[in-house]
């Protein structure tokens, strides 16, 4: 007997026909005594469509004043798909029940639209499994201490699935998606990107954090925390995909200098120009952003004018945070007497990732060389122990990613 959590993304449940196919596939593969929990996203583009609907009320529905109502709205997307999938199982002759985030005991904090899971007490899930049900769970959502719905950020169903697998001590968490695994770069951009058989939590987390859309970063953290192997595989074939786990078991996959090239187009750059070069300025700017729950990524403080002792503070944030961030920064800029606040949206971040670069000089230089060869200018550089990232012009992203991938993955 196995207890398995299977997660199906929006494209896998985009139509009722696809929902029926998902149910058939699960029943075909199921051994008699297997216990199955299925976590699903909203159908197709329905989350985006709900956001568009909200834009009919206000063109900026992600303002903090609306956050709770956005969650009330967005959680309906998953409620539709769980009900239909549970009905599909019943239609095919297997008992099933759908449960929302609050019904599975997923307690979150109260940071609406960007919630974090605090703990999961899945008593109801276990009870329903014991009754012989396939349990169909709404991804992307939990409930806070008031019982209000809270979503886990875009792509949050992955996190729901892995966290629930952890809380249930499942044998494995399978993530079914429209790609057949994790690639060395986005295969839509890089034609000869390689599919990996395995990747470690640490490297996958870094790739996801730096923009690899295949998994939400929090979900990989959850996998690592609970030590649950995550199998990323295709909804449309039964081919084995990529296993995300603690350590490599295959030599072949271990041998790369870098594991992959990630990119992120959903970033924006803010420059606070002409601020006084005195203690406390960085603190003032970034604590105001932190208070508004806005994550800041790359930060550069430049020495602009030594004589006048003024400097520029440049940083990047998620594009979706831009309207709120601009409001916050404008207020702070006024307070600290900055000369101007500039915003740039045509930017993208391209990164290389891999534990293989630890203690190996020259990897970053090769990345910069590949960018130079593609005639791409580097705006900001940042590094971690296992990654190097460059901020570049958004319109040059395709050339940049391909040139870097060629540098490290040519045969
Ligand atoms: N439906 C949500 C979204 O589109 C959650 C998910 O797909 O994982 O972001
Ligand atoms: Mg998704």
Short mmCIF file of C-alpha atoms in Angstrom, two decimals, residues 47-337:
data_model
loop_
_atom_site.label_atom_id
_atom_site.label_comp_id
_atom_site.label_asym_id
_atom_site.label_seq_id
_atom_site.Cartn_x
_atom_site.Cartn_y
_atom_site.Cartn_z
CA UNK A 47 -7.18 32.41 -11.87
CA UNK A 48 -6.06 34.98 -14.46
CA UNK A 49 -9.68 35.45 -15.52
CA UNK A 50 -10.72 36.09 -11.91
CA UNK A 51 -7.98 38.72 -11.64
CA UNK A 52 -9.25 40.33 -14.86
CA UNK A 53 -12.70 40.40 -13.33
CA UNK A 54 -11.36 42.24 -10.29
CA UNK A 55 -9.63 44.71 -12.61
CA UNK A 56 -13.12 45.71 -13.69
CA UNK A 57 -13.60 47.10 -10.19
CA UNK A 58 -10.12 48.62 -9.83
CA UNK A 59 -7.29 48.45 -12.38
CA UNK A 60 -4.96 47.61 -9.47
CA UNK A 61 -6.72 44.82 -7.58
CA UNK A 62 -3.49 43.79 -5.80
CA UNK A 63 -3.49 46.91 -3.63
CA UNK A 64 -3.26 45.88 -0.01
CA UNK A 65 -6.71 47.22 0.83
CA UNK A 66 -8.28 44.52 -1.38
CA UNK A 67 -6.07 41.61 -0.33
CA UNK A 68 -8.68 39.74 1.72
CA UNK A 69 -11.35 40.07 -0.95
CA UNK A 70 -8.88 38.98 -3.65
CA UNK A 71 -8.38 35.78 -1.66
CA UNK A 72 -12.13 35.32 -1.32
CA UNK A 73 -12.34 35.67 -5.10
CA UNK A 74 -9.31 33.61 -6.13
CA UNK A 75 -10.09 30.63 -3.91
CA UNK A 76 -13.28 30.06 -5.90
CA UNK A 77 -11.15 28.91 -8.87
CA UNK A 78 -9.90 25.81 -7.06
CA UNK A 79 -13.34 25.17 -5.57
CA UNK A 80 -14.70 24.67 -9.08
CA UNK A 81 -12.03 22.17 -10.12
CA UNK A 82 -12.18 20.04 -6.92
CA UNK A 83 -15.95 19.67 -7.16
CA UNK A 84 -15.77 18.62 -10.81
CA UNK A 85 -12.90 16.18 -10.24
CA UNK A 86 -14.66 14.53 -7.28
CA UNK A 87 -17.77 14.18 -9.47
CA UNK A 88 -15.61 12.65 -12.23
CA UNK A 89 -14.33 9.94 -9.85
CA UNK A 90 -17.89 9.22 -8.71
CA UNK A 91 -19.09 9.04 -12.31
CA UNK A 92 -16.32 6.48 -13.01
CA UNK A 93 -17.49 4.43 -10.03
CA UNK A 94 -14.99 5.37 -7.31
CA UNK A 95 -16.01 7.18 -4.12
CA UNK A 96 -14.39 10.59 -3.77
CA UNK A 97 -14.85 13.77 -1.78
CA UNK A 98 -13.63 17.32 -2.34
CA UNK A 99 -12.18 19.41 0.51
CA UNK A 100 -11.16 23.08 0.65
CA UNK A 101 -8.01 24.42 2.30
CA UNK A 102 -9.75 25.12 5.58
CA UNK A 103 -11.37 21.65 5.62
CA UNK A 104 -7.95 19.93 5.39
CA UNK A 105 -6.76 21.90 8.42
CA UNK A 106 -4.23 24.03 6.56
CA UNK A 107 -3.59 26.93 8.92
CA UNK A 108 -1.87 29.96 7.37
CA UNK A 109 -0.81 33.37 8.57
CA UNK A 110 -3.05 36.31 7.65
CA UNK A 111 -0.90 37.80 4.87
CA UNK A 112 -3.58 37.68 2.20
CA UNK A 113 -2.49 36.81 -1.39
CA UNK A 114 0.99 35.84 -0.11
CA UNK A 115 0.13 33.55 2.77
CA UNK A 116 2.50 31.10 4.44
CA UNK A 117 1.48 27.76 5.88
CA UNK A 118 1.88 27.62 9.67
CA UNK A 119 0.78 24.02 10.15
CA UNK A 120 -1.47 21.31 8.79
CA UNK A 121 -3.67 19.03 10.86
CA UNK A 122 -5.13 16.76 8.20
CA UNK A 123 -7.40 14.65 10.45
CA UNK A 124 -10.31 15.00 8.04
CA UNK A 125 -8.18 13.85 5.10
CA UNK A 126 -7.13 10.69 6.99
CA UNK A 127 -10.70 10.02 8.04
CA UNK A 128 -11.95 10.26 4.44
CA UNK A 129 -9.11 8.06 3.16
CA UNK A 130 -10.02 5.45 5.77
CA UNK A 131 -13.58 5.50 4.49
CA UNK A 132 -12.21 4.51 1.07
CA UNK A 133 -12.51 7.91 -0.58
CA UNK A 134 -10.10 9.48 -3.02
CA UNK A 135 -9.64 12.89 -1.42
CA UNK A 136 -9.60 15.84 -3.81
CA UNK A 137 -8.06 18.93 -2.25
CA UNK A 138 -8.10 22.57 -3.35
CA UNK A 139 -4.54 23.76 -3.90
CA UNK A 140 -3.29 27.32 -3.40
CA UNK A 141 -5.47 27.96 -0.35
CA UNK A 142 -5.54 27.64 3.42
CA UNK A 143 -7.35 29.52 6.15
CA UNK A 144 -6.03 31.81 8.86
CA UNK A 145 -6.94 31.79 12.56
CA UNK A 146 -10.14 33.69 11.79
CA UNK A 147 -11.20 31.03 9.28
CA UNK A 148 -10.73 33.48 6.40
CA UNK A 149 -9.38 32.10 3.11
CA UNK A 150 -5.74 32.90 2.37
CA UNK A 151 -3.90 32.09 -0.88
CA UNK A 152 -0.26 31.06 -1.05
CA UNK A 153 0.96 33.18 -3.98
CA UNK A 154 0.73 32.33 -7.69
CA UNK A 155 1.59 28.72 -8.37
CA UNK A 156 0.83 27.92 -4.73
CA UNK A 157 -0.85 24.58 -5.45
CA UNK A 158 2.59 22.97 -5.65
CA UNK A 159 3.24 24.15 -2.11
CA UNK A 160 -0.15 22.87 -0.92
CA UNK A 161 0.59 19.45 -2.40
CA UNK A 162 4.10 19.02 -1.02
CA UNK A 163 3.18 20.37 2.42
CA UNK A 164 0.17 18.09 2.63
CA UNK A 165 2.32 15.14 1.51
CA UNK A 166 4.68 16.02 4.35
CA UNK A 167 1.94 16.31 6.95
CA UNK A 168 0.45 12.97 5.82
CA UNK A 169 3.91 11.33 5.74
CA UNK A 170 3.16 10.28 2.17
CA UNK A 171 5.54 8.05 0.23
CA UNK A 172 5.91 10.50 -2.63
CA UNK A 173 4.48 13.70 -4.03
CA UNK A 174 3.87 13.67 -7.76
CA UNK A 175 3.53 16.98 -9.58
CA UNK A 176 1.77 16.43 -12.91
CA UNK A 177 2.24 19.29 -15.32
CA UNK A 178 2.41 20.17 -19.02
CA UNK A 179 6.17 19.59 -19.18
CA UNK A 180 7.76 16.18 -18.65
CA UNK A 181 10.30 17.24 -16.05
CA UNK A 182 12.82 19.85 -15.04
CA UNK A 183 15.07 21.18 -17.83
CA UNK A 184 18.45 22.90 -17.85
CA UNK A 185 16.64 25.99 -19.18
CA UNK A 186 13.09 26.84 -20.23
CA UNK A 187 12.57 24.52 -23.25
CA UNK A 188 10.27 27.11 -24.82
CA UNK A 189 13.26 29.45 -25.09
CA UNK A 190 16.22 27.09 -25.43
CA UNK A 191 15.63 24.40 -28.06
CA UNK A 192 18.39 22.05 -26.90
CA UNK A 193 17.64 22.32 -23.16
CA UNK A 194 18.26 19.02 -21.34
CA UNK A 195 15.82 17.15 -19.20
CA UNK A 196 17.27 16.04 -15.88
CA UNK A 197 16.59 12.71 -14.22
CA UNK A 198 17.32 14.11 -10.78
CA UNK A 199 18.05 17.41 -9.10
CA UNK A 200 18.72 18.22 -5.46
CA UNK A 201 16.32 20.28 -3.34
CA UNK A 202 19.01 22.93 -2.89
CA UNK A 203 19.60 23.42 -6.61
CA UNK A 204 15.92 23.20 -7.54
CA UNK A 205 15.07 25.73 -4.86
CA UNK A 206 17.63 28.15 -6.24
CA UNK A 207 16.42 27.59 -9.83
CA UNK A 208 12.80 28.10 -8.80
CA UNK A 209 13.65 31.17 -6.75
CA UNK A 210 15.42 32.61 -9.77
CA UNK A 211 12.41 32.12 -12.03
CA UNK A 212 12.17 28.49 -13.21
CA UNK A 213 8.38 28.36 -13.41
CA UNK A 214 8.07 24.60 -13.11
CA UNK A 215 7.82 24.65 -9.28
CA UNK A 216 6.91 27.29 -6.74
CA UNK A 217 10.02 27.86 -4.55
CA UNK A 218 8.10 27.35 -1.29
CA UNK A 219 7.06 23.90 -2.47
CA UNK A 220 10.67 22.81 -2.87
CA UNK A 221 11.44 24.15 0.61
CA UNK A 222 8.56 22.06 1.93
CA UNK A 223 9.92 18.98 0.16
CA UNK A 224 13.30 19.54 1.75
CA UNK A 225 11.81 20.19 5.17
CA UNK A 226 9.78 16.99 5.17
CA UNK A 227 12.30 15.08 3.00
CA UNK A 228 9.54 14.04 0.60
CA UNK A 229 10.77 13.13 -2.90
CA UNK A 230 8.98 15.25 -5.50
CA UNK A 231 8.41 13.69 -8.90
CA UNK A 232 7.77 16.29 -11.61
CA UNK A 233 6.19 14.54 -14.59
CA UNK A 234 3.86 14.95 -17.56
CA UNK A 235 0.09 14.69 -17.30
CA UNK A 236 -0.05 13.40 -20.84
CA UNK A 237 2.45 10.50 -20.80
CA UNK A 238 3.48 7.91 -18.21
CA UNK A 239 7.18 8.60 -18.76
CA UNK A 240 9.26 9.07 -15.61
CA UNK A 241 10.04 12.76 -15.11
CA UNK A 242 12.53 14.45 -12.80
CA UNK A 243 12.90 13.49 -9.15
CA UNK A 244 13.75 16.29 -6.74
CA UNK A 245 15.52 14.80 -3.73
CA UNK A 246 18.19 15.33 -1.08
CA UNK A 247 21.18 13.90 -2.97
CA UNK A 248 22.00 12.51 -6.40
CA UNK A 249 21.74 8.77 -6.91
CA UNK A 250 22.84 8.85 -10.56
CA UNK A 251 26.41 9.78 -11.45
CA UNK A 252 25.45 11.05 -14.87
CA UNK A 253 23.36 13.88 -13.46
CA UNK A 254 25.96 14.93 -10.94
CA UNK A 255 28.65 15.87 -13.37
CA UNK A 256 27.65 19.31 -14.58
CA UNK A 257 29.45 22.52 -13.71
CA UNK A 258 26.09 24.24 -13.57
CA UNK A 259 22.68 22.61 -13.38
CA UNK A 260 20.72 25.17 -15.28
CA UNK A 261 20.00 28.65 -16.54
CA UNK A 262 16.96 30.31 -14.99
CA UNK A 263 15.33 33.52 -16.01
CA UNK A 264 12.72 35.85 -14.62
CA UNK A 265 10.92 38.45 -16.68
CA UNK A 266 8.47 39.41 -14.01
CA UNK A 267 10.82 41.83 -12.32
CA UNK A 268 11.02 45.60 -12.15
CA UNK A 269 13.80 47.97 -11.20
CA UNK A 270 13.41 50.97 -8.93
CA UNK A 271 16.13 53.60 -8.55
CA UNK A 272 16.04 56.12 -5.75
CA UNK A 273 18.42 58.80 -7.01
CA UNK A 274 20.42 61.38 -5.14
CA UNK A 275 20.03 60.28 -1.55
CA UNK A 276 22.35 61.44 1.19
CA UNK A 277 25.16 58.98 1.94
CA UNK A 278 24.56 58.77 5.70
CA UNK A 279 23.72 55.93 8.10
CA UNK A 280 20.08 54.85 8.19
CA UNK A 281 19.03 55.63 4.62
CA UNK A 282 19.01 52.01 3.43
CA UNK A 283 17.18 51.04 6.59
CA UNK A 284 14.51 53.68 6.00
CA UNK A 285 13.84 52.63 2.41
CA UNK A 286 13.90 48.88 2.89
CA UNK A 287 12.03 48.71 6.18
CA UNK A 288 9.16 50.67 4.58
CA UNK A 289 9.06 48.04 1.82
CA UNK A 290 9.27 45.21 4.35
CA UNK A 291 6.34 46.68 6.29
CA UNK A 292 4.32 46.50 3.07
CA UNK A 293 5.37 42.79 2.66
CA UNK A 294 7.34 43.58 -0.48
CA UNK A 295 10.35 41.38 -1.15
CA UNK A 296 13.42 43.18 -2.44
CA UNK A 297 15.83 41.20 -4.53
CA UNK A 298 19.01 42.67 -6.06
CA UNK A 299 20.28 45.79 -4.33
CA UNK A 300 23.04 48.13 -5.48
CA UNK A 301 24.16 51.28 -3.78
CA UNK A 302 26.40 53.26 -6.05
CA UNK A 303 28.91 55.93 -5.21
CA UNK A 304 27.71 58.69 -7.46
CA UNK A 305 29.31 61.80 -6.19
CA UNK A 306 31.97 61.57 -3.52
CA UNK A 307 32.29 65.31 -3.07
CA UNK A 308 28.62 65.94 -2.45
CA UNK A 309 28.34 62.68 -0.57
CA UNK A 310 25.19 61.55 -2.34
CA UNK A 311 24.44 58.15 -3.75
CA UNK A 312 21.81 56.18 -5.72
CA UNK A 313 19.95 53.21 -4.31
CA UNK A 314 18.89 50.75 -7.01
CA UNK A 315 16.97 47.53 -6.41
CA UNK A 316 14.64 45.02 -8.02
CA UNK A 317 11.26 43.67 -6.94
CA UNK A 318 8.59 41.40 -8.41
CA UNK A 319 6.70 43.17 -11.19
CA UNK A 320 3.39 42.42 -9.47
CA UNK A 321 4.58 44.42 -6.45
CA UNK A 322 5.47 47.48 -8.53
CA UNK A 323 2.33 49.62 -8.03
CA UNK A 324 2.41 49.15 -4.25
CA UNK A 325 6.21 49.50 -4.08
CA UNK A 326 6.18 52.73 -6.08
CA UNK A 327 3.64 54.21 -3.67
CA UNK A 328 5.75 53.22 -0.65
CA UNK A 329 9.02 54.44 -2.18
CA UNK A 330 7.53 57.78 -3.29
CA UNK A 331 6.54 58.51 0.31
CA UNK A 332 9.98 57.54 1.64
CA UNK A 333 11.79 59.47 -1.12
CA UNK A 334 9.98 62.62 -0.09
CA UNK A 335 10.90 62.03 3.54
CA UNK A 336 14.62 61.47 2.89
CA UNK A 337 14.76 64.21 0.29
#
